PDB file of C-alpha atoms in Angstrom:
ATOM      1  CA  UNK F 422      93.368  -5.992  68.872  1.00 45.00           C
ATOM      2  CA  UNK F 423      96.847  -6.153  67.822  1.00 45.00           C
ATOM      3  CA  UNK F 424      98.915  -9.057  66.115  1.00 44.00           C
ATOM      4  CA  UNK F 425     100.825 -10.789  68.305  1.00 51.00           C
ATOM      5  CA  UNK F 426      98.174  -9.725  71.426  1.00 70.00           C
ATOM      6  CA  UNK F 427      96.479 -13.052  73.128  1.00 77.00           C
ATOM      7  CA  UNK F 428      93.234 -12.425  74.914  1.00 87.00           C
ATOM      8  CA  UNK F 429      91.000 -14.307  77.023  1.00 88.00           C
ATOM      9  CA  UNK F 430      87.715 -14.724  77.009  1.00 92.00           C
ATOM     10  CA  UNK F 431      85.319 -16.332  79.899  1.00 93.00           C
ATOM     11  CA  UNK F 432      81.828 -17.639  78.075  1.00 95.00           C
ATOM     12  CA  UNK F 433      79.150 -19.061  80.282  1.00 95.00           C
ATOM     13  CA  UNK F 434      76.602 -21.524  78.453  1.00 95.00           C
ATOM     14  CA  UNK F 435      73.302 -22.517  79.381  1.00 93.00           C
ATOM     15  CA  UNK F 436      73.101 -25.634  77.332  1.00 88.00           C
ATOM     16  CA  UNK F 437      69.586 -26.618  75.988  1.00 87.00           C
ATOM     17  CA  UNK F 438      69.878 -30.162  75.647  1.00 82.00           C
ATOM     18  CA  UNK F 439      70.106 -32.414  78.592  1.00 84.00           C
ATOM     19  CA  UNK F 440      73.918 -32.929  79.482  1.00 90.00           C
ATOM     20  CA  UNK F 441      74.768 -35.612  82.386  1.00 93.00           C
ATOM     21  CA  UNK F 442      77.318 -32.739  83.897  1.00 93.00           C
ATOM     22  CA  UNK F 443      74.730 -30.226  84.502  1.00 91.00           C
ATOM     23  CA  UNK F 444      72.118 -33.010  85.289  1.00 93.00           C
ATOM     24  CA  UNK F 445      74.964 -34.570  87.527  1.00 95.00           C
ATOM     25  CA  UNK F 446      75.918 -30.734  89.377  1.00 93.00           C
ATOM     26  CA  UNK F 447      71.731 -30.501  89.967  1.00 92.00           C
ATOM     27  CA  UNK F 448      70.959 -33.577  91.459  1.00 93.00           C
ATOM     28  CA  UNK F 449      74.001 -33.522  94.109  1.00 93.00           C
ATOM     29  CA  UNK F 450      73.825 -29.900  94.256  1.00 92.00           C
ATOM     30  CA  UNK F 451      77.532 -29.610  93.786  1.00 91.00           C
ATOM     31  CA  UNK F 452      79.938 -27.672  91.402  1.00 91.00           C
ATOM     32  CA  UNK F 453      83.339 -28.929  89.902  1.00 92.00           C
ATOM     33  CA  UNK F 454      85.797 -28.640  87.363  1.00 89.00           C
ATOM     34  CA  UNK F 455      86.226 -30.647  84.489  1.00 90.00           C
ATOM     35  CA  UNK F 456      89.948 -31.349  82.673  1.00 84.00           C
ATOM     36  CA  UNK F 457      89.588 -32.039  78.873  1.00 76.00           C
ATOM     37  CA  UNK F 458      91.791 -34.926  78.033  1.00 72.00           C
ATOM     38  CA  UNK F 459      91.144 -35.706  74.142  1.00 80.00           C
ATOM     39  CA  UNK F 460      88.502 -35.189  71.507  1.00 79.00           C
ATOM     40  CA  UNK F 461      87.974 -37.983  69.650  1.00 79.00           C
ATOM     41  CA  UNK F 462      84.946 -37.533  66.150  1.00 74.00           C
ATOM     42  CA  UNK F 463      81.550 -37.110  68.394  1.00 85.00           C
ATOM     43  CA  UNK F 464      83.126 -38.562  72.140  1.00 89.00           C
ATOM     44  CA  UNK F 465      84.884 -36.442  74.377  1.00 90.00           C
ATOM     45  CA  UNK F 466      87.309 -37.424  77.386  1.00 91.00           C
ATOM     46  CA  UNK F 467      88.096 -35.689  80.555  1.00 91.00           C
ATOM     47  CA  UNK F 468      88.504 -36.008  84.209  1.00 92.00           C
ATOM     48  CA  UNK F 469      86.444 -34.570  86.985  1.00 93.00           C
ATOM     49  CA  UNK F 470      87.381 -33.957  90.724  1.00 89.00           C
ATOM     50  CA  UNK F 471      84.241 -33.446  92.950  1.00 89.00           C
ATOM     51  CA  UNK F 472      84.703 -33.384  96.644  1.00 79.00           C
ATOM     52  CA  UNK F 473      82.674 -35.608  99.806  1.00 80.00           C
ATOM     53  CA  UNK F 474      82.983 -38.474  97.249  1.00 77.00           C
ATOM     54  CA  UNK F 475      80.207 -40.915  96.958  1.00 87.00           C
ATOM     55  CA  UNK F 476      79.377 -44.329  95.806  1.00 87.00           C
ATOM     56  CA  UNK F 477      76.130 -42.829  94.084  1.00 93.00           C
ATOM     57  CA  UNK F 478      78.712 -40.971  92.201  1.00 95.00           C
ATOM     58  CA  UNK F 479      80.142 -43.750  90.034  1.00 94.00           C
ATOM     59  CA  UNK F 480      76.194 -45.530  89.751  1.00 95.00           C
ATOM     60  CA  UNK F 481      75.169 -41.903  87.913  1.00 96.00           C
ATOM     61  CA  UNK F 482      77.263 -41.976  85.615  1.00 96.00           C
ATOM     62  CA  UNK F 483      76.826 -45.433  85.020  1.00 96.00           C
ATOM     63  CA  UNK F 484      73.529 -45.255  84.489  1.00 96.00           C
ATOM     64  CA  UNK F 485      73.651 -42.308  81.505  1.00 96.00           C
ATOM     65  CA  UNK F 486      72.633 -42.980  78.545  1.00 95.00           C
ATOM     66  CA  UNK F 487      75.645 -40.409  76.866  1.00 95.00           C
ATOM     67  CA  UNK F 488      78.299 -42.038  78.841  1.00 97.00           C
ATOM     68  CA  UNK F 489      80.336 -44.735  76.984  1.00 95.00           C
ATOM     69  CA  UNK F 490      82.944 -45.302  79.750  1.00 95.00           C
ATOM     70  CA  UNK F 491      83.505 -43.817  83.451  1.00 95.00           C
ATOM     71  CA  UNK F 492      86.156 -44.967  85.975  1.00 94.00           C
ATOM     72  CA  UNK F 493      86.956 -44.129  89.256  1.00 92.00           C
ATOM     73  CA  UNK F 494      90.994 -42.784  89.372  1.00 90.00           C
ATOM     74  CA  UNK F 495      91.069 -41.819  93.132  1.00 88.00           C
ATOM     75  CA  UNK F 496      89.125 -41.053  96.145  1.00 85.00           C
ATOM     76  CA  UNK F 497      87.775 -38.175  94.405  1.00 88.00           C
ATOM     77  CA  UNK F 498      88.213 -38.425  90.499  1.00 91.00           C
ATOM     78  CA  UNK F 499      86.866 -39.930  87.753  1.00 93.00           C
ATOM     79  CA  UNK F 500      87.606 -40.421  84.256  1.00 94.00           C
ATOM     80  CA  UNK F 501      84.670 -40.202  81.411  1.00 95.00           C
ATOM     81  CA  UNK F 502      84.114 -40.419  77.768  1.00 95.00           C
ATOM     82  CA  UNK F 503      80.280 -39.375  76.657  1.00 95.00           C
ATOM     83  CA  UNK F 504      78.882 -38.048  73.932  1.00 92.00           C
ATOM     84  CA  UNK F 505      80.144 -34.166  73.594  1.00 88.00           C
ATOM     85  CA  UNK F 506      78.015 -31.230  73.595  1.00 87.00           C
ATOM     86  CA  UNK F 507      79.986 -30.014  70.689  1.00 87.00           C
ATOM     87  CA  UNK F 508      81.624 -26.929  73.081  1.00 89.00           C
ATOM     88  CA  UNK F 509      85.067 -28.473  73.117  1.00 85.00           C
ATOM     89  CA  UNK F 510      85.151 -28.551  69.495  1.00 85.00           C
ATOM     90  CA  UNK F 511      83.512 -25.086  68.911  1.00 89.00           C
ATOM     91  CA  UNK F 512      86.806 -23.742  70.730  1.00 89.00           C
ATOM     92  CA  UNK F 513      89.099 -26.049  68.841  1.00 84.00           C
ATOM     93  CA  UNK F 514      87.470 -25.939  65.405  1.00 86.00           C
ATOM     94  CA  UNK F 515      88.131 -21.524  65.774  1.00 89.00           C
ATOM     95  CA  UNK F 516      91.377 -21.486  66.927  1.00 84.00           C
ATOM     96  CA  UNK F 517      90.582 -21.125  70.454  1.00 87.00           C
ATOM     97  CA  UNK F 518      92.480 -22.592  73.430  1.00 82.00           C
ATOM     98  CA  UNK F 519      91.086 -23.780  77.276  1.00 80.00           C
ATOM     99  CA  UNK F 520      92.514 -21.362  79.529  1.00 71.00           C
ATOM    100  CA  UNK F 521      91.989 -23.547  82.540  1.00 63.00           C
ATOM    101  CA  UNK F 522      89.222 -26.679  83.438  1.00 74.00           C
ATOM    102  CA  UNK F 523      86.111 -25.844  82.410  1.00 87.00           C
ATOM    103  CA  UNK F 524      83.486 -25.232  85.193  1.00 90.00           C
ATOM    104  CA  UNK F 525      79.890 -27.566  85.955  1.00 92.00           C
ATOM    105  CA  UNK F 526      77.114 -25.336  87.884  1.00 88.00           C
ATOM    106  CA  UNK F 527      73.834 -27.301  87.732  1.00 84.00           C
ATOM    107  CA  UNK F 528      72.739 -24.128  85.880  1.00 87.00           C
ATOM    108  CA  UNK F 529      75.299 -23.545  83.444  1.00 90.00           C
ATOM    109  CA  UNK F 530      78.777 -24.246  82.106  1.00 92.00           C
ATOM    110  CA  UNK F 531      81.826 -22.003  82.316  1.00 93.00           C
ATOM    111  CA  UNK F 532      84.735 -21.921  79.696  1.00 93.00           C
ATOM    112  CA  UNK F 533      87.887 -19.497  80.232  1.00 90.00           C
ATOM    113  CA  UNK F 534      89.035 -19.391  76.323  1.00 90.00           C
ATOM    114  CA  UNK F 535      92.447 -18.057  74.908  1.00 86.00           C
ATOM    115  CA  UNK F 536      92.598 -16.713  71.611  1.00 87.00           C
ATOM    116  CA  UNK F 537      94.371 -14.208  69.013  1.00 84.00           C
ATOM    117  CA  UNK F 538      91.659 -12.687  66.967  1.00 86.00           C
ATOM    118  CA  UNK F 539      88.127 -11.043  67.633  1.00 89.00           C
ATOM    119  CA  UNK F 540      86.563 -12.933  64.606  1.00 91.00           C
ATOM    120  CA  UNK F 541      87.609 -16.053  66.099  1.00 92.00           C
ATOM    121  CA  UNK F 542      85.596 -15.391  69.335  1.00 94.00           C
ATOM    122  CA  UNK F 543      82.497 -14.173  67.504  1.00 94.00           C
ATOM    123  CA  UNK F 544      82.572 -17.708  65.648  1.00 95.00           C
ATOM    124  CA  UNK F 545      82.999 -19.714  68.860  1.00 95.00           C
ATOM    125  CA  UNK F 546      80.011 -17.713  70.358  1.00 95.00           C
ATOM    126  CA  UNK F 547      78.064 -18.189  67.348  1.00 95.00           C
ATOM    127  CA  UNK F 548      79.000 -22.253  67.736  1.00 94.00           C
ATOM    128  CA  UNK F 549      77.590 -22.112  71.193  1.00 95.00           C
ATOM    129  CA  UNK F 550      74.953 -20.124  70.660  1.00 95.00           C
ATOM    130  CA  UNK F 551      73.640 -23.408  68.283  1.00 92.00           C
ATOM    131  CA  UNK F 552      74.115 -25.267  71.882  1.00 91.00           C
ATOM    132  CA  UNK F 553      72.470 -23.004  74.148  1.00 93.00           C
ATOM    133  CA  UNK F 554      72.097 -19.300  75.472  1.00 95.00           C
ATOM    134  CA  UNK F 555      75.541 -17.755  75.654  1.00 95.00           C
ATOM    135  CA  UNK F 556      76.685 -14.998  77.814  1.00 95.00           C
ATOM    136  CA  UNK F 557      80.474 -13.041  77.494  1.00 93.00           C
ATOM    137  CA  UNK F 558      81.888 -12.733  80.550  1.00 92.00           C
ATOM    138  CA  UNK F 559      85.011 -10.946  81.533  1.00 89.00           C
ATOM    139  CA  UNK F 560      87.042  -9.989  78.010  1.00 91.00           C
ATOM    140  CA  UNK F 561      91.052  -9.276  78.786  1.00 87.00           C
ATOM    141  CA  UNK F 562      94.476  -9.489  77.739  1.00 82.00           C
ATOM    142  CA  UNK F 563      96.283 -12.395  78.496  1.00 71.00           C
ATOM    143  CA  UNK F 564      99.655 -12.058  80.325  1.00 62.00           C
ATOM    144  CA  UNK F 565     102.056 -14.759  81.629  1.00 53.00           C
ATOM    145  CA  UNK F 566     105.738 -14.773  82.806  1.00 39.00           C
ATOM    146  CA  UNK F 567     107.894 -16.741  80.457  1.00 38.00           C
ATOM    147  CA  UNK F 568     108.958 -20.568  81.257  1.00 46.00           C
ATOM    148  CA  UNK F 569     110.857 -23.183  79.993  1.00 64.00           C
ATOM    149  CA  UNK F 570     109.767 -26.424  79.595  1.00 72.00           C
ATOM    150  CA  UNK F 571     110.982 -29.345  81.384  1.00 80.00           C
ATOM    151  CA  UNK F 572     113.125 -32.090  79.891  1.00 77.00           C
ATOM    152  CA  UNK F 573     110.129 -34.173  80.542  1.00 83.00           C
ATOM    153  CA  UNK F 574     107.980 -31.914  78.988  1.00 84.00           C
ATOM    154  CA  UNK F 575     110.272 -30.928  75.455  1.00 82.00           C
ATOM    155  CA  UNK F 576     110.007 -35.151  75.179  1.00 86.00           C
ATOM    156  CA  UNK F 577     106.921 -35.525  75.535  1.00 89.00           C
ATOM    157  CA  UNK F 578     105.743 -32.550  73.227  1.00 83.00           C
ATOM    158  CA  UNK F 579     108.664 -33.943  70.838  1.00 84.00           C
ATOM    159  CA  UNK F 580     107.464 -36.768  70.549  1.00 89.00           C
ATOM    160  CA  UNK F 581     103.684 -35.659  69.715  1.00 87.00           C
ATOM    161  CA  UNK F 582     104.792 -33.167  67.158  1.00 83.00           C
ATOM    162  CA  UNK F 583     106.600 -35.903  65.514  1.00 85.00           C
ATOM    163  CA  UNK F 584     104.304 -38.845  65.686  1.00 88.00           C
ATOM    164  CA  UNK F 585     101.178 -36.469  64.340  1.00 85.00           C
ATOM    165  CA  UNK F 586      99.457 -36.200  67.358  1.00 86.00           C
ATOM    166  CA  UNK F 587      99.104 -32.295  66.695  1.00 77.00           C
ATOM    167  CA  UNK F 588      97.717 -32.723  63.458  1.00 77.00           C
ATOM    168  CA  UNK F 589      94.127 -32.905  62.051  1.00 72.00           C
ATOM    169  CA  UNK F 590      93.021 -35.962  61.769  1.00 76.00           C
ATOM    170  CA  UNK F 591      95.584 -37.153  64.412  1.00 80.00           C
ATOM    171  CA  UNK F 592      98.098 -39.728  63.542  1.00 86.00           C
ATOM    172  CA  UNK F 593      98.420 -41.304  66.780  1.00 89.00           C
ATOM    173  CA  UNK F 594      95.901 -41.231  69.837  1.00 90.00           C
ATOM    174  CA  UNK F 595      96.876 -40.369  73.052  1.00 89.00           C
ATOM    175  CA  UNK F 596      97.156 -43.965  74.019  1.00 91.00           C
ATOM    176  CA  UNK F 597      99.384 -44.660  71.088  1.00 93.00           C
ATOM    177  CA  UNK F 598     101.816 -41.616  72.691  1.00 92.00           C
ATOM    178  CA  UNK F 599     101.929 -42.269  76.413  1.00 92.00           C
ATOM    179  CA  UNK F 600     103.003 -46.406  74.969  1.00 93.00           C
ATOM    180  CA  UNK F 601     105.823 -44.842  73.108  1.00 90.00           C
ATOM    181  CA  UNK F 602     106.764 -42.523  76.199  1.00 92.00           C
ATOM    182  CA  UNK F 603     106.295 -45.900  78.237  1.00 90.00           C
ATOM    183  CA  UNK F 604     104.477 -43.507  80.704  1.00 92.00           C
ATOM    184  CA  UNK F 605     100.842 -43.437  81.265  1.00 92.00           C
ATOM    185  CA  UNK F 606      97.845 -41.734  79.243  1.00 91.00           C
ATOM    186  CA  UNK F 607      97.110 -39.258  82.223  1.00 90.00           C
ATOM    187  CA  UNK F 608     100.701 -38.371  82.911  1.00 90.00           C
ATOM    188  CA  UNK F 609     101.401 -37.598  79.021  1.00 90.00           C
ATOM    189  CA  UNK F 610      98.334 -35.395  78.557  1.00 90.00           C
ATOM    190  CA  UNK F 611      99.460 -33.359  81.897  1.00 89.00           C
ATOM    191  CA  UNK F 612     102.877 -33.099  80.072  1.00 87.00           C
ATOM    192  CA  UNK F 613     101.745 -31.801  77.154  1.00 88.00           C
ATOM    193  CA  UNK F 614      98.909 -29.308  78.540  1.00 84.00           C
ATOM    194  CA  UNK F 615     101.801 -27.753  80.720  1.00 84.00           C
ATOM    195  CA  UNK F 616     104.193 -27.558  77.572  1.00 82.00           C
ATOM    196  CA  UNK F 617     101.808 -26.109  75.334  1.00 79.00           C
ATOM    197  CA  UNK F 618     100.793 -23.541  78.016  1.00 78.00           C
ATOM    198  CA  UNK F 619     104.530 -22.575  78.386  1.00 76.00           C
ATOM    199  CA  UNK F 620     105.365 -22.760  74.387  1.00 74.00           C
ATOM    200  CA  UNK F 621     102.850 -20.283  73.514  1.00 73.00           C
ATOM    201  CA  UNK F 622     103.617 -17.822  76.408  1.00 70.00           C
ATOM    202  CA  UNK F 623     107.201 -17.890  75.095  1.00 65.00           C
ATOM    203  CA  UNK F 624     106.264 -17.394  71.101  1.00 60.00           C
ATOM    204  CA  UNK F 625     103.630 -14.050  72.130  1.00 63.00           C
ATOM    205  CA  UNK F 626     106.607 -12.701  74.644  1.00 60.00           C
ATOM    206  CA  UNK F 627     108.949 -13.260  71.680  1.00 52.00           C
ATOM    207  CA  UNK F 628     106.704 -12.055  69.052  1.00 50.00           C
ATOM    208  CA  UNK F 629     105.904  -8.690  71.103  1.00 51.00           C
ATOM    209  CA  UNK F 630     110.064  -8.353  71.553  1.00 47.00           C
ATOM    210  CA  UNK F 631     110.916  -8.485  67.612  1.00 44.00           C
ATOM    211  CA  UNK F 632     107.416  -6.243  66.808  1.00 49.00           C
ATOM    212  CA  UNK F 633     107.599  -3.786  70.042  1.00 50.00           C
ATOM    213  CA  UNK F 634     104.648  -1.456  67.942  1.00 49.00           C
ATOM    214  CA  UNK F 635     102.713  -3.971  66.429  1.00 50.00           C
ATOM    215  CA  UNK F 636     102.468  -4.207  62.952  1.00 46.00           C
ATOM    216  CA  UNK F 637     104.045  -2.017  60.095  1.00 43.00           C
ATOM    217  CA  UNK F 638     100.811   0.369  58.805  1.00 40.00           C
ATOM    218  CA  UNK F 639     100.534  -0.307  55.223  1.00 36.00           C
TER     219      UNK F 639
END
C-alpha cells in the first residue's frame, strides 16, 4: 500500500453476544441501516430508518435491557443510545473511518471501513474478532472527486475543531456544539459527517498531487 493511498474495507460480523439490532432485524425479519451519531465511554448513539413502520417498533426497543434511551424522529426513524458492542470503537480506536451507515441483517452486521494502513485493518479485525466471527469482504482503493465544503459546513467543522470536539477525551459533546451553532444535534452531526468526508478526499487528492510516485526510497 502506498502513503498517501486510502482503502476501504467492507467487514461483516457475526456478533456472539446478544445485540437488540440483530435481535430487532430477526424478530421483524427486516434489514436497515444504522447512522452513528456519537460515542460516548461504553454508550453509543445513532439513528435507524426501517421501512412499513410500526408501533411494536418503538415498544422493542423499549423493552431492551441495553437500551438507555430511544425516540421516535419521524414516520420511519428513530434515535437510540444502548450499550455498544465495542465495533464502533474498534474502528475509531485504529484509525479507521465509517465509509457509509453500517448495515443490521438478523444474521450479521456489515461495516464499510476507510483507512490508510494494512496494520490498522489487521488490528480492527483482531478487535472484532474479540466480538464475534469476522469475515473480509471486498478490499479496494478508495476514490472520490474533490469538493468543497459548504459555508455551513467550514462553520460547523470550525467550530468543533476549536471547541475540542475532535479531540480525545472530547471537550465539548455534541449537544454542547449544535447550542453554540444554535442549530440542532442532528443537523450539526450531518454537517460535520459531510465535511469530514469532503476534507479528507481533498488532503489524499492533494497529497497524491505534491508525491505523484509515492514516497522517496530510502
Amino acid at each position: 500500500m502506498t502513503a498517501g493511498q486510502m482503502f476501504q474495507a467492507e467487514i461483516h460480523l457475526q456478533q456472539e453476544k446478544a445485540c437488540v439490532l440483530n435481535d430487532f432485524a430477526e424478530h421483524f425479519d427486516t434489514s436497515f441501516d444504522v447512522v452513528i451519531e456519537e460515542l460516548h465511554d461504553h454508550l453509543v448513539t445513532f439513528t435507524i430508518r426501517v421501512d412499513d413502520p410500526r408501533r411494536e417498533y418503538l415498544e422493542f426497543f423499549r423493552d431492551s435491557e441495553q437500551v438507555e434511551h430511544v425516540e421516535r424522529l419521524d414516520e420511519a426513524s428513530y434515535l437510540i443510545t444502548k450499550t455498544s458492542c465495542g465495533a464502533y470503537s474498534a474502528v475509531d480506536r485504529n484509525h479507521g473511518v465509517l465509509r457509509r451507515q453500517s448495515r443490521v441483517l438478523a444474521d450479521r452486521r456489515v461495516y464499510t471501513v476507510l483507512f490508510f494502513r494494512r496494520e490498522d485493518l489487521r488490528a480492527m479485525i483482531d478487535d472484532f474478532n474479540r466480538i464475534g466471527t469476522v469475515t473480509l469482504g471486498k478490499l479496494t482503493e478508495f476514490t472520490e472527486s474533490k469538493s468543497m465544503l459548504t459555508d455551513r459546513q467550514l462553520e460547523v467543522v470550525t467550530c468543533a475543531l476549536e471547541e475540542g470536539y475532535f479531540e480525545w477525551p472530547r471537550r465539548i459533546s455534541s449537544e454542547e456544539l449544535a447550542d453554540e451553532l444554535d442549530i440542532s444535534r442532528t443537523t450539526a452531526l450531518e454537517h460535520l459527517r459531510k465535511a469530514q468526508s469532503k476534507l479528507l478526499t481533498s488532503a489524499l487528492e492533494e497529497n497524491d498531487h505534491l508525491n505523484p510516485h509515492g514516497p522517496a526510497e530510502r
